[in-house]
Amino acid sequence: MSVGIDEISFYTSNYYLDLRTLAQQQQTDPEKYYTGIGQEKMGMPAPDEDIVTMAANAALPIIERIGSDTISTLLFATETGIDQSKSAGVYVHRLLGLHSNCRVVELKQACYSATAALQMACALVERQPERKVLVIASDIARYELGTPGEATQGCGAVAMLISAAPRLLEIYPEVGNFTDDVMDFWRPNYRATALVDGKYSTKIYLKALKKAWEHFVQATSASFTDFGRFCYHLPFSRMAQKAHQHLAKLNHTELTPVEIEQQIEDTLRYNQIIGNSYTASMYIGLCSLLEHCQENLSEQKIGFFSYGSGCVAEFFSGRVMPGYQQALHRQRHAQLLEARQAVSYDEYLQLWHHPDPQQGESLMIPHTTPGRFRLAAISHHKREYVIC
Ligand code: CAA
């Protein structure tokens, strides 16, 4: 029996800052961003958007197709938690009208947790193949203004339906893991922005790739040439390009630099104009691959490298299902991205500084997002979500 991703849908904010605007303000060469880190735009959430509203918006097309009663478990993966106790997924459960017998839980390990959620979902479906599990990853990447990380912000959510006999991608059970207690990127409970040792984090990312790949090869006897395409965690596109060159070199590949680049280039397209979406990013990358690749990917094997700072990494793989093209939301994603609006630098600052009550202050939030779900208010320490 095959188990894997039956459907995938993503959502991002209506607003973005073009990195040329940021570069102009910083009197930096825009090519540092466009070429140097491989990013063009970064999504900025509206004041009435957060991980919950983005998650519900991402999952909506799936629920509209299959109905709200069929989901047995909702696994919500995020780095941008909004509560120390209550799962963000429980709000999504109500917004989507899921059944009261549906189990809900939130998972955290920086940008890795969606992969843990995916693996758990596959295991649950293996046990009860008639069940469907909804995995949602939703994050807002936020760094301090004026820091090297600033240009690598972004936001997005991705929803994946995990089932038996999936229409998109079979996920194979063999994995390679690597865990190490390091401080490359972290965010203490009292901070809204991440702390990061940028250069060190890129080195640890590459080290984790090598270690997870070696463990994967040990477990599977797989080789680099088994895979037609590779999806990487995408803090910024250039990171994936460096990682893939690194992996190709470790494996003494005979591929040309152009062929190596072709193995990942279609995974980068959405990320380049959305920015980092932490644990959602690799799966938005998968969506980008399936929706942009001109070649028919049916039966191709895809290698995945999932990385979460701190750090936990995993290499795993999957097989693209024949006919996958019919199960995509290509048109919907194109419309979502085309409708977005660029913000000026001042508007970006206003969005960045939008109040996030820490001490229980009440806040009425103006209706800004065109999305179906919005955060309307925060009062008495409670977040109030509404369906528009
Ligand atoms: N034209 C073309 N390229 C240019 C250029 C120009 N005018 N100016 C600079 N560049 C190039 C540089 O040569 C460099 O390329 P290489 O890396 O190939 O040498 C690249 O642009 C970036 O320039 P800098 O190294 O000077 O950039 P920086 O130090 O200001 O910032 C960064 C880079 C440290 C990665 C920073 O973006 C950062 O801190 N980001 C957040 C942390 C991060 O994303 N880490 C990734 C691994 S951790 C992870 O993956 C988890 C996660 O999601 C955060």
CSV table of C-alpha atoms and ligand atoms in Angstrom, one decimal:
chain,number,residue,atom,x,y,z
A,1,MET,CA,0.0,0.0,0.0
A,2,SER,CA,1.4,3.4,-0.9
A,3,VAL,CA,1.0,6.4,1.5
A,4,GLY,CA,1.8,10.0,0.9
A,5,ILE,CA,0.7,13.4,-0.2
A,6,ASP,CA,-2.7,13.4,-2.0
A,7,GLU,CA,-3.2,17.1,-2.3
A,8,ILE,CA,-1.1,20.3,-1.5
A,9,SER,CA,-2.2,23.9,-1.3
A,10,PHE,CA,-0.4,27.0,0.0
A,11,TYR,CA,-1.3,30.5,1.0
A,12,THR,CA,0.8,33.7,1.6
A,13,SER,CA,0.0,37.3,2.5
A,14,ASN,CA,-1.4,39.8,0.1
A,15,TYR,CA,1.5,42.2,0.7
A,16,TYR,CA,5.2,42.0,-0.2
A,17,LEU,CA,8.2,44.1,-0.1
A,18,ASP,CA,10.4,44.1,-3.2
A,19,LEU,CA,14.0,43.6,-2.1
A,20,ARG,CA,15.0,46.3,-4.5
A,21,THR,CA,13.0,48.7,-2.3
A,22,LEU,CA,14.9,47.4,0.8
A,23,ALA,CA,18.3,47.7,-1.0
A,24,GLN,CA,17.5,51.2,-2.1
A,25,GLN,CA,16.7,52.2,1.5
A,26,GLN,CA,19.9,50.5,2.8
A,27,GLN,CA,22.0,51.9,-0.1
A,28,THR,CA,23.0,48.4,-0.9
A,29,ASP,CA,23.3,46.9,-4.4
A,30,PRO,CA,20.0,45.1,-5.1
A,31,GLU,CA,22.0,42.3,-6.7
A,32,LYS,CA,23.2,41.3,-3.3
A,33,TYR,CA,19.6,40.1,-2.7
A,34,TYR,CA,18.5,39.2,-6.3
A,35,THR,CA,21.7,37.3,-7.1
A,36,GLY,CA,23.7,36.9,-3.8
A,37,ILE,CA,20.9,35.3,-1.8
A,38,GLY,CA,18.6,34.6,-4.7
A,39,GLN,CA,15.5,36.4,-3.4
A,40,GLU,CA,13.3,39.0,-5.1
A,41,LYS,CA,10.4,39.7,-2.8
A,42,MET,CA,9.3,38.9,0.8
A,43,GLY,CA,5.8,38.4,2.0
A,44,MET,CA,4.6,40.6,4.9
A,45,PRO,CA,1.5,39.5,6.8
A,46,ALA,CA,-1.4,42.1,7.1
A,47,PRO,CA,-2.2,43.2,10.6
A,48,ASP,CA,-5.2,40.8,10.7
A,49,GLU,CA,-3.2,37.8,9.5
A,50,ASP,CA,-1.2,35.3,11.5
A,51,ILE,CA,-0.3,31.6,11.3
A,52,VAL,CA,-3.8,30.6,12.1
A,53,THR,CA,-5.5,32.6,9.3
A,54,MET,CA,-2.8,31.7,6.8
A,55,ALA,CA,-3.2,28.0,7.7
A,56,ALA,CA,-6.9,28.0,7.4
A,57,ASN,CA,-6.7,29.8,4.0
A,58,ALA,CA,-4.1,27.2,2.8
A,59,ALA,CA,-6.3,24.3,3.8
A,60,LEU,CA,-9.6,25.7,2.5
A,61,PRO,CA,-9.4,24.3,-1.1
A,62,ILE,CA,-8.7,20.8,0.3
A,63,ILE,CA,-11.7,21.0,2.7
A,64,GLU,CA,-13.9,22.4,-0.1
A,65,ARG,CA,-13.1,19.4,-2.2
A,66,ILE,CA,-13.3,16.6,0.4
A,67,GLY,CA,-15.6,18.0,3.0
A,68,SER,CA,-14.9,18.8,6.6
A,69,ASP,CA,-15.9,15.4,8.1
A,70,THR,CA,-13.2,13.2,6.6
A,71,ILE,CA,-10.1,14.5,8.5
A,72,SER,CA,-9.2,12.3,11.4
A,73,THR,CA,-6.2,14.2,12.6
A,74,LEU,CA,-4.8,17.7,12.1
A,75,LEU,CA,-1.1,18.2,12.7
A,76,PHE,CA,-0.1,21.8,12.9
A,77,ALA,CA,3.7,22.6,12.5
A,78,THR,CA,5.1,26.0,13.3
A,79,GLU,CA,8.0,28.0,14.6
A,80,THR,CA,5.7,31.0,15.1
A,81,GLY,CA,3.5,29.7,17.9
A,82,ILE,CA,0.9,32.1,19.3
A,83,ASP,CA,0.3,30.4,22.6
A,84,GLN,CA,2.5,28.4,25.0
A,85,SER,CA,-0.3,25.9,25.6
A,86,LYS,CA,-3.2,25.9,23.1
A,87,SER,CA,-2.4,24.5,19.7
A,88,ALA,CA,-2.9,26.9,16.8
A,89,GLY,CA,-4.5,24.0,15.1
A,90,VAL,CA,-7.6,24.1,17.4
A,91,TYR,CA,-8.5,27.5,16.0
A,92,VAL,CA,-8.1,26.2,12.5
A,93,HIS,CA,-10.2,23.2,13.4
A,94,ARG,CA,-13.1,25.6,14.2
A,95,LEU,CA,-12.5,27.9,11.2
A,96,LEU,CA,-12.6,24.9,8.8
A,97,GLY,CA,-15.6,23.2,10.6
A,98,LEU,CA,-13.7,20.0,11.2
A,99,HIS,CA,-15.4,17.1,13.0
A,100,SER,CA,-15.3,17.2,16.8
A,101,ASN,CA,-13.8,13.6,16.7
A,102,CYS,CA,-10.7,15.0,14.8
A,103,ARG,CA,-7.5,14.9,16.9
A,104,VAL,CA,-5.4,18.2,16.8
A,105,VAL,CA,-1.9,18.9,18.0
A,106,GLU,CA,0.9,21.4,17.3
A,107,LEU,CA,4.5,20.4,16.6
A,108,LYS,CA,7.7,22.5,17.0
A,109,GLN,CA,11.3,22.1,16.0
A,110,ALA,CA,12.1,25.3,14.0
A,111,CYS,CA,11.8,24.7,10.3
A,112,TYR,CA,11.9,20.9,10.6
A,113,SER,CA,8.5,20.2,12.4
A,114,ALA,CA,6.4,19.9,9.2
A,115,THR,CA,8.6,16.9,8.3
A,116,ALA,CA,8.0,15.3,11.7
A,117,ALA,CA,4.2,16.0,11.1
A,118,LEU,CA,4.4,14.4,7.6
A,119,GLN,CA,6.1,11.3,8.9
A,120,MET,CA,3.6,10.9,11.8
A,121,ALA,CA,0.7,11.4,9.4
A,122,CYS,CA,2.1,8.7,7.1
A,123,ALA,CA,2.4,6.3,10.1
A,124,LEU,CA,-1.2,7.1,11.2
A,125,VAL,CA,-2.5,6.3,7.7
A,126,GLU,CA,-0.4,3.1,7.6
A,127,ARG,CA,-2.3,2.0,10.7
A,128,GLN,CA,-5.7,3.0,9.5
A,129,PRO,CA,-5.6,3.4,5.7
A,130,GLU,CA,-9.2,4.7,5.4
A,131,ARG,CA,-8.2,7.8,7.5
A,132,LYS,CA,-7.0,11.1,6.1
A,133,VAL,CA,-4.6,13.3,8.0
A,134,LEU,CA,-4.3,17.1,7.4
A,135,VAL,CA,-0.7,18.4,7.9
A,136,ILE,CA,-0.4,22.2,8.0
A,137,ALA,CA,2.8,24.1,8.2
A,138,SER,CA,2.5,27.9,8.8
A,139,ASP,CA,5.1,30.4,9.7
A,140,ILE,CA,6.1,34.1,9.7
A,141,ALA,CA,9.9,34.6,9.4
A,142,ARG,CA,10.8,37.8,11.3
A,143,TYR,CA,14.2,39.2,12.0
A,144,GLU,CA,15.3,42.5,13.5
A,145,LEU,CA,15.4,45.5,11.1
A,146,GLY,CA,18.9,46.3,9.9
A,147,THR,CA,20.3,42.8,10.6
A,148,PRO,CA,21.7,40.5,7.8
A,149,GLY,CA,18.6,38.3,8.3
A,150,GLU,CA,16.2,41.2,7.4
A,151,ALA,CA,16.2,40.4,3.7
A,152,THR,CA,15.3,36.8,4.4
A,153,GLN,CA,11.9,37.4,6.0
A,154,GLY,CA,8.7,36.1,4.5
A,155,CYS,CA,5.5,34.3,5.4
A,156,GLY,CA,3.4,31.4,4.2
A,157,ALA,CA,1.4,28.3,5.0
A,158,VAL,CA,1.1,25.0,3.3
A,159,ALA,CA,-1.6,22.3,3.8
A,160,MET,CA,-1.1,18.7,2.7
A,161,LEU,CA,-3.6,15.9,2.7
A,162,ILE,CA,-2.0,12.6,3.6
A,163,SER,CA,-3.8,9.5,2.5
A,164,ALA,CA,-3.4,6.0,1.2
A,165,ALA,CA,-3.1,5.7,-2.6
A,166,PRO,CA,-2.1,9.4,-2.9
A,167,ARG,CA,-2.5,11.3,-6.1
A,168,LEU,CA,0.7,13.4,-5.9
A,169,LEU,CA,3.6,11.7,-4.1
A,170,GLU,CA,4.3,8.4,-2.4
A,171,ILE,CA,6.5,8.9,0.7
A,172,TYR,CA,9.0,6.1,1.3
A,173,PRO,CA,9.5,5.1,4.9
A,174,GLU,CA,13.3,5.1,4.9
A,175,VAL,CA,14.9,8.2,6.3
A,176,GLY,CA,18.3,9.6,7.3
A,177,ASN,CA,18.4,11.7,10.5
A,178,PHE,CA,20.8,14.1,12.2
A,179,THR,CA,20.4,16.0,15.5
A,180,ASP,CA,22.9,18.2,17.2
A,181,ASP,CA,22.5,20.7,20.1
A,182,VAL,CA,23.7,24.0,18.4
A,183,MET,CA,22.8,27.6,18.7
A,184,ASP,CA,22.6,28.8,15.1
A,185,PHE,CA,19.0,30.2,15.1
A,186,TRP,CA,16.6,30.4,18.0
A,187,ARG,CA,13.8,32.5,19.5
A,188,PRO,CA,13.3,32.6,23.3
A,189,ASN,CA,9.7,32.8,24.4
A,190,TYR,CA,9.9,36.6,25.1
A,191,ARG,CA,11.1,37.5,21.6
A,192,ALA,CA,9.0,38.2,18.4
A,193,THR,CA,12.1,38.1,16.3
A,194,ALA,CA,14.7,35.3,15.8
A,195,LEU,CA,18.2,35.4,17.0
A,196,VAL,CA,20.6,34.0,14.5
A,197,ASP,CA,24.3,33.5,13.9
A,198,GLY,CA,23.9,33.7,10.1
A,199,LYS,CA,27.2,32.5,8.7
A,200,TYR,CA,27.3,29.7,11.3
A,201,SER,CA,23.8,28.6,10.5
A,202,THR,CA,24.7,28.1,6.8
A,203,LYS,CA,27.7,26.0,7.8
A,204,ILE,CA,25.6,23.9,10.2
A,205,TYR,CA,22.9,23.5,7.5
A,206,LEU,CA,25.6,22.0,5.1
A,207,LYS,CA,27.0,19.8,7.9
A,208,ALA,CA,23.5,18.5,8.7
A,209,LEU,CA,22.9,17.7,5.0
A,210,LYS,CA,26.1,15.6,4.8
A,211,LYS,CA,25.3,13.7,8.0
A,212,ALA,CA,21.6,13.1,7.2
A,213,TRP,CA,22.5,12.0,3.7
A,214,GLU,CA,25.1,9.5,5.0
A,215,HIS,CA,22.6,8.1,7.4
A,216,PHE,CA,20.0,7.8,4.6
A,217,VAL,CA,22.5,6.0,2.3
A,218,GLN,CA,23.4,3.6,5.2
A,219,ALA,CA,19.7,2.9,5.7
A,220,THR,CA,18.7,2.5,2.0
A,221,SER,CA,21.8,1.9,-0.2
A,222,ALA,CA,20.4,4.7,-2.3
A,223,SER,CA,22.6,6.7,-4.6
A,224,PHE,CA,22.6,10.3,-5.7
A,225,THR,CA,21.7,9.3,-9.3
A,226,ASP,CA,18.4,7.6,-8.1
A,227,PHE,CA,16.8,11.1,-7.8
A,228,GLY,CA,15.6,13.2,-10.6
A,229,ARG,CA,14.8,16.3,-8.5
A,230,PHE,CA,15.7,17.5,-5.0
A,231,CYS,CA,13.7,19.7,-2.6
A,232,TYR,CA,15.6,21.5,0.2
A,233,HIS,CA,14.6,23.6,3.2
A,234,LEU,CA,14.6,27.2,1.7
A,235,PRO,CA,15.7,29.9,4.1
A,236,PHE,CA,16.7,31.7,0.8
A,237,SER,CA,17.2,30.2,-2.6
A,238,ARG,CA,20.9,30.5,-2.8
A,239,MET,CA,21.2,28.3,0.3
A,240,ALA,CA,19.5,25.4,-1.6
A,241,GLN,CA,21.8,25.9,-4.6
A,242,LYS,CA,24.9,25.8,-2.3
A,243,ALA,CA,23.5,22.7,-0.5
A,244,HIS,CA,22.8,20.9,-3.7
A,245,GLN,CA,26.2,21.6,-5.2
A,246,HIS,CA,27.7,20.4,-1.8
A,247,LEU,CA,25.7,17.1,-2.0
A,248,ALA,CA,26.6,16.6,-5.7
A,249,LYS,CA,30.3,17.1,-4.8
A,250,LEU,CA,30.1,14.7,-1.9
A,251,ASN,CA,28.8,12.1,-4.3
A,252,HIS,CA,31.4,12.8,-7.0
A,253,THR,CA,28.7,13.3,-9.6
A,254,GLU,CA,29.5,13.5,-13.2
A,255,LEU,CA,26.6,15.9,-13.8
A,256,THR,CA,27.5,19.4,-15.2
A,257,PRO,CA,26.8,22.5,-13.1
A,258,VAL,CA,23.8,23.2,-15.4
A,259,GLU,CA,22.4,19.8,-14.8
A,260,ILE,CA,22.9,20.1,-11.1
A,261,GLU,CA,21.0,23.4,-11.1
A,262,GLN,CA,18.2,21.9,-13.2
A,263,GLN,CA,17.6,19.4,-10.4
A,264,ILE,CA,16.4,22.1,-8.1
A,265,GLU,CA,15.6,25.2,-10.1
A,266,ASP,CA,11.8,24.7,-10.3
A,267,THR,CA,11.6,24.2,-6.5
A,268,LEU,CA,12.8,27.8,-5.9
A,269,ARG,CA,10.3,29.8,-7.9
A,270,TYR,CA,7.7,30.4,-5.2
A,271,ASN,CA,10.2,30.9,-2.5
A,272,GLN,CA,12.0,33.6,-4.5
A,273,ILE,CA,8.9,35.8,-4.4
A,274,ILE,CA,7.4,34.8,-1.0
A,275,GLY,CA,10.6,34.6,1.1
A,276,ASN,CA,11.3,32.3,4.0
A,277,SER,CA,8.3,30.5,5.4
A,278,TYR,CA,10.3,28.4,7.8
A,279,THR,CA,8.7,24.9,8.2
A,280,ALA,CA,6.4,25.5,5.2
A,281,SER,CA,9.2,26.4,2.9
A,282,MET,CA,10.3,23.0,1.6
A,283,TYR,CA,6.8,21.9,0.9
A,284,ILE,CA,6.0,25.2,-0.9
A,285,GLY,CA,9.1,24.2,-2.8
A,286,LEU,CA,7.6,20.8,-3.6
A,287,CYS,CA,4.5,22.6,-4.8
A,288,SER,CA,6.6,24.9,-6.9
A,289,LEU,CA,8.4,21.9,-8.5
A,290,LEU,CA,5.1,20.1,-9.4
A,291,GLU,CA,3.5,23.2,-10.7
A,292,HIS,CA,6.4,24.6,-12.7
A,293,CYS,CA,8.3,21.7,-14.1
A,294,GLN,CA,7.8,21.4,-17.9
A,295,GLU,CA,8.9,17.8,-17.9
A,296,ASN,CA,6.5,15.1,-16.8
A,297,LEU,CA,7.7,14.0,-13.4
A,298,SER,CA,5.6,10.9,-13.1
A,299,GLU,CA,7.5,8.0,-11.5
A,300,GLN,CA,10.5,10.2,-10.8
A,301,LYS,CA,12.1,9.9,-7.4
A,302,ILE,CA,12.5,13.2,-5.4
A,303,GLY,CA,15.0,13.6,-2.6
A,304,PHE,CA,14.1,15.9,0.3
A,305,PHE,CA,16.3,17.6,2.8
A,306,SER,CA,14.5,19.1,5.8
A,307,TYR,CA,16.5,21.3,8.2
A,308,GLY,CA,15.4,22.9,11.4
A,309,SER,CA,17.9,25.0,13.3
A,310,GLY,CA,19.0,24.0,16.7
A,311,CYS,CA,19.2,21.5,15.0
A,312,VAL,CA,17.3,18.5,13.5
A,313,ALA,CA,17.7,17.4,9.9
A,314,GLU,CA,16.2,14.6,7.8
A,315,PHE,CA,16.8,13.3,4.4
A,316,PHE,CA,13.9,11.3,2.9
A,317,SER,CA,12.4,10.5,-0.5
A,318,GLY,CA,9.3,10.0,-2.5
A,319,ARG,CA,7.9,9.0,-5.9
A,320,VAL,CA,5.8,11.3,-8.1
A,321,MET,CA,2.5,9.6,-9.0
A,322,PRO,CA,1.3,9.3,-12.6
A,323,GLY,CA,-1.4,11.8,-13.4
A,324,TYR,CA,-0.3,14.1,-10.5
A,325,GLN,CA,-0.9,17.2,-12.8
A,326,GLN,CA,-4.7,16.8,-12.4
A,327,ALA,CA,-4.5,17.1,-8.6
A,328,LEU,CA,-2.7,20.5,-8.4
A,329,HIS,CA,-4.0,23.9,-7.5
A,330,ARG,CA,-1.7,25.7,-10.1
A,331,GLN,CA,-4.3,28.2,-11.2
A,332,ARG,CA,-5.4,29.2,-7.7
A,333,HIS,CA,-1.8,29.7,-6.6
A,334,ALA,CA,-1.0,31.8,-9.7
A,335,GLN,CA,-4.1,34.0,-9.0
A,336,LEU,CA,-3.1,34.4,-5.3
A,337,LEU,CA,0.4,35.6,-6.2
A,338,GLU,CA,-0.7,37.8,-9.1
A,339,ALA,CA,-3.2,39.7,-6.9
A,340,ARG,CA,-0.5,40.6,-4.3
A,341,GLN,CA,0.4,44.2,-3.7
A,342,ALA,CA,3.8,45.7,-3.3
A,343,VAL,CA,4.3,47.9,-0.2
A,344,SER,CA,6.6,51.0,0.1
A,345,TYR,CA,9.4,51.0,2.6
A,346,ASP,CA,7.2,53.1,5.1
A,347,GLU,CA,4.3,50.7,4.7
A,348,TYR,CA,6.6,47.8,5.3
A,349,LEU,CA,7.8,49.4,8.6
A,350,GLN,CA,4.2,49.9,9.6
A,351,LEU,CA,3.4,46.3,9.0
A,352,TRP,CA,6.6,45.2,10.8
A,353,HIS,CA,5.8,47.4,13.9
A,354,HIS,CA,2.2,46.4,14.1
A,355,PRO,CA,1.4,45.9,17.8
A,356,ASP,CA,1.5,42.5,19.2
A,357,PRO,CA,0.0,42.8,22.7
A,358,GLN,CA,2.2,41.1,25.3
A,359,GLN,CA,0.5,42.3,28.5
A,360,GLY,CA,-3.1,41.6,27.8
A,361,GLU,CA,-4.0,45.0,26.2
A,362,SER,CA,-7.1,44.9,24.0
A,363,LEU,CA,-6.7,45.4,20.3
A,364,MET,CA,-9.3,45.8,17.5
A,365,ILE,CA,-7.6,45.0,14.2
A,366,PRO,CA,-8.8,46.7,11.0
A,367,HIS,CA,-10.0,44.5,8.2
A,368,THR,CA,-7.2,44.4,5.7
A,369,THR,CA,-6.6,40.9,4.4
A,370,PRO,CA,-8.6,39.7,1.4
A,371,GLY,CA,-8.3,36.2,2.7
A,372,ARG,CA,-11.4,34.2,3.9
A,373,PHE,CA,-10.2,34.1,7.6
A,374,ARG,CA,-8.9,37.0,9.7
A,375,LEU,CA,-7.8,37.9,13.2
A,376,ALA,CA,-10.4,40.5,14.2
A,377,ALA,CA,-9.3,41.3,17.7
A,378,ILE,CA,-7.3,40.4,20.8
A,379,SER,CA,-9.1,41.0,24.1
A,380,HIS,CA,-9.0,39.4,27.6
A,381,HIS,CA,-5.9,37.6,26.4
A,382,LYS,CA,-8.0,35.8,23.7
A,383,ARG,CA,-7.5,35.9,19.9
A,384,GLU,CA,-10.7,36.4,18.0
A,385,TYR,CA,-10.8,34.9,14.6
A,386,VAL,CA,-13.6,35.4,12.1
A,387,ILE,CA,-14.7,34.0,8.8
A,388,CYS,CA,-15.3,36.7,6.2
B,1,CAA,N1,26.1,41.2,-6.3
B,1,CAA,C1,26.0,39.8,-6.2
B,1,CAA,N2,26.2,39.1,-5.1
B,1,CAA,C2,26.5,39.8,-4.0
B,1,CAA,C3,26.6,41.2,-3.9
B,1,CAA,C4,26.4,41.9,-5.1
B,1,CAA,N3,26.4,43.2,-5.2
B,1,CAA,N4,26.9,41.5,-2.7
B,1,CAA,C5,27.0,40.4,-1.9
B,1,CAA,N5,26.8,39.3,-2.7
B,1,CAA,C6,26.8,37.9,-2.4
B,1,CAA,C7,27.9,37.5,-1.4
B,1,CAA,O1,29.1,37.3,-2.1
B,1,CAA,C8,27.3,36.3,-0.8
B,1,CAA,O2,27.5,35.2,-1.6
B,1,CAA,P1,28.2,33.9,-1.1
B,1,CAA,O3,27.4,33.4,0.1
B,1,CAA,O4,28.1,33.0,-2.3
B,1,CAA,O5,29.6,34.3,-0.7
B,1,CAA,C9,25.8,36.6,-0.7
B,1,CAA,O6,25.6,37.7,-1.6
B,1,CAA,C10,25.4,37.1,0.7
B,1,CAA,O7,26.2,38.2,1.1
B,1,CAA,P2,26.8,38.2,2.5
B,1,CAA,O8,27.4,36.9,2.9
B,1,CAA,O9,27.6,39.4,2.7
B,1,CAA,O10,25.4,38.4,3.3
B,1,CAA,P3,25.1,38.7,4.8
B,1,CAA,O11,26.2,38.2,5.7
B,1,CAA,O12,24.7,40.1,4.9
B,1,CAA,O13,23.8,37.7,5.0
B,1,CAA,C11,23.2,35.6,5.8
B,1,CAA,C12,23.8,36.4,4.7
B,1,CAA,C13,24.1,35.5,7.0
B,1,CAA,C14,22.8,34.2,5.4
B,1,CAA,C15,21.9,36.3,6.2
B,1,CAA,O14,21.0,36.4,5.2
B,1,CAA,C16,21.2,35.7,7.4
B,1,CAA,O15,21.6,35.8,8.6
B,1,CAA,N6,20.0,35.0,7.2
B,1,CAA,C17,19.2,34.4,8.2
B,1,CAA,C18,19.8,33.0,8.6
B,1,CAA,C19,19.6,32.0,7.6
B,1,CAA,O16,18.7,32.0,6.7
B,1,CAA,N7,20.4,30.9,7.7
B,1,CAA,C20,20.3,29.8,6.7
B,1,CAA,C21,20.6,28.5,7.4
B,1,CAA,S1,19.6,28.3,8.9
B,1,CAA,C22,18.1,27.8,8.3
B,1,CAA,O17,18.0,27.4,7.2
B,1,CAA,C23,17.0,27.9,9.2
B,1,CAA,C24,16.2,29.1,8.8
B,1,CAA,O18,15.2,29.0,8.1
B,1,CAA,C25,16.6,30.4,9.3
